[in-house]
Amino acid sequence: MNILALDVGGTAIKSALINHGEILKCDECLSEAKLGGPQLIKNIMKTIDSYHDYDVISISSTGQVDSEKGYIIYANENVPNYTGTKLCNIIEEKYKKPVFLENDVNAAALGEGFYGAGKGEKDFICLTYGTGVGGAIVINRKIYKGFHGVAGEMGHMVTHINGLPCNCGHKGCYEQYASTTALLRKVMAYDNNINDGYLIFSELEKGNNRIKSIVDNWIDEIIYGLINLVHIFNPSCIILGGGIMKQNYIIDSINEKIQDKIMDSFKGIKIVPAQLGNNAGVFGMAAIAEEKMKQ
Ligand SMILES: [Zn+2]
């Protein structure tokens, strides 16, 4: 079965024709999401038109997604006029193939779980660190969705009572302390010129102790969130994604420090970096299509 997988994001549409976990062809174009839902759909169709010989179309999309009903529950101002779009219906009507839809964070988690860092794991958690912190919970190789279908908002676990205000409207959320943005905010308060992840870690390598202590504090913030997740879900593995997690220093520190902070019966948890990078989403959509077509 040839699966045409699309990863529709705020900046780009990544696409790949995948068969048994192997990419036969792939491409990337601008999504122009800022121009709104209708333009985004045009670009999705342009992408699909450039492929042939696929049996099913599997799309991950930015925004809150109802994967059962195949529509966009909510998209913020980054994609105007996208909320409510019945994406599966629109694409099915035009291309006469089965169409599946999932949100981008869940798709990336399943991609890592089936083909990447979590290959072979049944129960694991994926967190992505960037502007905020996104998450997905995988139980017995399926995304746990919860009552409203929106479970996995680990970025909004409250880790600080009466802490910093968060854009979710509440205070003290994990992502205000553990995201890449939070690290940058703290580093830039110390030195305004150190304004990206690469510069932070090159300073650290040069032996800048002030930067090291800011990074180490930030790593502790990450760890305290992970400790809660370990004790609640007892996963075999936690996969950490986002560009910053390519730094071995972070993953090594977390693995070293976390073992002393969790109960004995939870020991042996593996904390691993995501492996598939930008391809996690399309691999995840391939995995979803394979599972759905079996049913
Ligand atoms: Zn929040």
Coordinates of C-alpha atoms and ligand atoms in Angstrom, one line a residue, residues 155-156 166-168 170 173 175, ligand 1:
G155 CA 3.0 22.1 28.5
H156 CA 0.2 23.2 30.8
C166 CA 0.8 31.5 30.5
N167 CA -0.9 32.2 27.2
C168 CA -3.5 29.5 28.1
H170 CA -3.5 30.4 33.8
C173 CA 2.5 26.2 33.6
E175 CA 6.1 25.5 29.4
Ligands
ZN1 ZN -0.6 27.2 30.3

